[in-house]
Amino acid sequence: MLFMRFVPQVKPKNRLLVACHFPNEYAQLMQLVRFTNYKYGTTSPMKQYEILSTVVKPTVEFVHST
């Protein structure tokens, strides 16, 4: 955002410069949002992606005698 404020002062007008700055600024803001959600959002940010185990564990151990 710091450099975007100097774009109107560039002579001749450079629309490509403006076109490159806006998506870059948007991407940086989204990364900042993702970081703050990760750092300060939830106590376990990846909890929503955990796969719950549906496998039943055996209750009886198999003893192999030799």
PDB file of N, CA, C and O in Angstrom, residues 31-53:
ATOM      1  N   GLN A  31      -3.116 -13.118   2.912  1.00  0.00           N
ATOM      2  CA  GLN A  31      -2.118 -13.834   3.699  1.00  0.00           C
ATOM      3  C   GLN A  31      -2.111 -13.341   5.146  1.00  0.00           C
ATOM      4  O   GLN A  31      -1.957 -14.128   6.076  1.00  0.00           O
ATOM      5  N   LEU A  32      -2.294 -12.048   5.332  1.00  0.00           N
ATOM      6  CA  LEU A  32      -2.363 -11.490   6.684  1.00  0.00           C
ATOM      7  C   LEU A  32      -3.585 -12.018   7.426  1.00  0.00           C
ATOM      8  O   LEU A  32      -3.501 -12.373   8.607  1.00  0.00           O
ATOM      9  N   VAL A  33      -4.703 -12.109   6.743  1.00  0.00           N
ATOM     10  CA  VAL A  33      -5.922 -12.648   7.353  1.00  0.00           C
ATOM     11  C   VAL A  33      -5.725 -14.109   7.726  1.00  0.00           C
ATOM     12  O   VAL A  33      -6.099 -14.544   8.819  1.00  0.00           O
ATOM     13  N   ARG A  34      -5.135 -14.886   6.825  1.00  0.00           N
ATOM     14  CA  ARG A  34      -4.885 -16.296   7.118  1.00  0.00           C
ATOM     15  C   ARG A  34      -3.954 -16.457   8.320  1.00  0.00           C
ATOM     16  O   ARG A  34      -4.148 -17.324   9.158  1.00  0.00           O
ATOM     17  N   PHE A  35      -2.923 -15.623   8.395  1.00  0.00           N
ATOM     18  CA  PHE A  35      -1.984 -15.701   9.508  1.00  0.00           C
ATOM     19  C   PHE A  35      -2.666 -15.366  10.825  1.00  0.00           C
ATOM     20  O   PHE A  35      -2.492 -16.066  11.811  1.00  0.00           O
ATOM     21  N   THR A  36      -3.463 -14.295  10.844  1.00  0.00           N
ATOM     22  CA  THR A  36      -4.118 -13.912  12.092  1.00  0.00           C
ATOM     23  C   THR A  36      -5.145 -14.966  12.515  1.00  0.00           C
ATOM     24  O   THR A  36      -5.290 -15.234  13.705  1.00  0.00           O
ATOM     25  N   ASN A  37      -5.834 -15.566  11.554  1.00  0.00           N
ATOM     26  CA  ASN A  37      -6.759 -16.645  11.904  1.00  0.00           C
ATOM     27  C   ASN A  37      -6.011 -17.836  12.468  1.00  0.00           C
ATOM     28  O   ASN A  37      -6.471 -18.492  13.399  1.00  0.00           O
ATOM     29  N   TYR A  38      -4.859 -18.143  11.903  1.00  0.00           N
ATOM     30  CA  TYR A  38      -4.062 -19.269  12.389  1.00  0.00           C
ATOM     31  C   TYR A  38      -3.506 -18.981  13.773  1.00  0.00           C
ATOM     32  O   TYR A  38      -3.552 -19.813  14.663  1.00  0.00           O
ATOM     33  N   LYS A  39      -2.977 -17.791  13.963  1.00  0.00           N
ATOM     34  CA  LYS A  39      -2.300 -17.453  15.212  1.00  0.00           C
ATOM     35  C   LYS A  39      -3.286 -17.169  16.341  1.00  0.00           C
ATOM     36  O   LYS A  39      -3.078 -17.592  17.467  1.00  0.00           O
ATOM     37  N   TYR A  40      -4.353 -16.447  16.051  1.00  0.00           N
ATOM     38  CA  TYR A  40      -5.249 -15.982  17.109  1.00  0.00           C
ATOM     39  C   TYR A  40      -6.681 -16.492  16.981  1.00  0.00           C
ATOM     40  O   TYR A  40      -7.507 -16.201  17.831  1.00  0.00           O
ATOM     41  N   GLY A  41      -6.984 -17.235  15.914  1.00  0.00           N
ATOM     42  CA  GLY A  41      -8.356 -17.650  15.662  1.00  0.00           C
ATOM     43  C   GLY A  41      -8.863 -18.700  16.621  1.00  0.00           C
ATOM     44  O   GLY A  41      -9.579 -18.417  17.568  1.00  0.00           O
ATOM     45  N   THR A  42      -8.486 -19.944  16.400  1.00  0.00           N
ATOM     46  CA  THR A  42      -8.967 -21.043  17.232  1.00  0.00           C
ATOM     47  C   THR A  42      -7.798 -21.667  17.983  1.00  0.00           C
ATOM     48  O   THR A  42      -6.648 -21.485  17.633  1.00  0.00           O
ATOM     49  N   THR A  43      -8.118 -22.441  18.993  1.00  0.00           N
ATOM     50  CA  THR A  43      -7.064 -23.105  19.753  1.00  0.00           C
ATOM     51  C   THR A  43      -6.449 -24.232  18.935  1.00  0.00           C
ATOM     52  O   THR A  43      -5.290 -24.558  19.116  1.00  0.00           O
ATOM     53  N   SER A  44      -7.219 -24.824  18.061  1.00  0.00           N
ATOM     54  CA  SER A  44      -6.723 -25.892  17.190  1.00  0.00           C
ATOM     55  C   SER A  44      -7.168 -25.602  15.761  1.00  0.00           C
ATOM     56  O   SER A  44      -8.220 -26.065  15.325  1.00  0.00           O
ATOM     57  N   PRO A  45      -6.379 -24.835  14.998  1.00  0.00           N
ATOM     58  CA  PRO A  45      -6.822 -24.391  13.683  1.00  0.00           C
ATOM     59  C   PRO A  45      -7.043 -25.522  12.689  1.00  0.00           C
ATOM     60  O   PRO A  45      -7.870 -25.393  11.807  1.00  0.00           O
ATOM     61  N   MET A  46      -6.356 -26.632  12.809  1.00  0.00           N
ATOM     62  CA  MET A  46      -6.519 -27.719  11.859  1.00  0.00           C
ATOM     63  C   MET A  46      -7.537 -28.753  12.330  1.00  0.00           C
ATOM     64  O   MET A  46      -7.705 -29.784  11.696  1.00  0.00           O
ATOM     65  N   LYS A  47      -8.233 -28.488  13.426  1.00  0.00           N
ATOM     66  CA  LYS A  47      -9.184 -29.447  13.975  1.00  0.00           C
ATOM     67  C   LYS A  47     -10.304 -29.748  12.983  1.00  0.00           C
ATOM     68  O   LYS A  47     -10.799 -30.869  12.925  1.00  0.00           O
ATOM     69  N   GLN A  48     -10.678 -28.794  12.178  1.00  0.00           N
ATOM     70  CA  GLN A  48     -11.761 -29.010  11.232  1.00  0.00           C
ATOM     71  C   GLN A  48     -11.383 -30.016  10.147  1.00  0.00           C
ATOM     72  O   GLN A  48     -12.241 -30.576   9.486  1.00  0.00           O
ATOM     73  N   TYR A  49     -10.083 -30.268   9.973  1.00  0.00           N
ATOM     74  CA  TYR A  49      -9.639 -31.189   8.947  1.00  0.00           C
ATOM     75  C   TYR A  49      -9.272 -32.564   9.497  1.00  0.00           C
ATOM     76  O   TYR A  49      -8.818 -33.412   8.752  1.00  0.00           O
ATOM     77  N   GLU A  50      -9.442 -32.782  10.796  1.00  0.00           N
ATOM     78  CA  GLU A  50      -9.105 -34.072  11.382  1.00  0.00           C
ATOM     79  C   GLU A  50     -10.068 -35.147  10.892  1.00  0.00           C
ATOM     80  O   GLU A  50     -11.258 -34.909  10.742  1.00  0.00           O
ATOM     81  N   ILE A  51      -9.525 -36.306  10.650  1.00  0.00           N
ATOM     82  CA  ILE A  51     -10.340 -37.440  10.221  1.00  0.00           C
ATOM     83  C   ILE A  51     -10.600 -38.301  11.449  1.00  0.00           C
ATOM     84  O   ILE A  51      -9.668 -38.787  12.090  1.00  0.00           O
ATOM     85  N   LEU A  52     -11.866 -38.464  11.768  1.00  0.00           N
ATOM     86  CA  LEU A  52     -12.238 -39.275  12.916  1.00  0.00           C
ATOM     87  C   LEU A  52     -12.095 -40.748  12.555  1.00  0.00           C
ATOM     88  O   LEU A  52     -12.524 -41.193  11.493  1.00  0.00           O
ATOM     89  N   SER A  53     -11.500 -41.488  13.443  1.00  0.00           N
ATOM     90  CA  SER A  53     -11.281 -42.909  13.195  1.00  0.00           C
ATOM     91  C   SER A  53     -12.557 -43.685  13.480  1.00  0.00           C
ATOM     92  O   SER A  53     -13.164 -43.557  14.537  1.00  0.00           O
TER      93      SER A  53
END
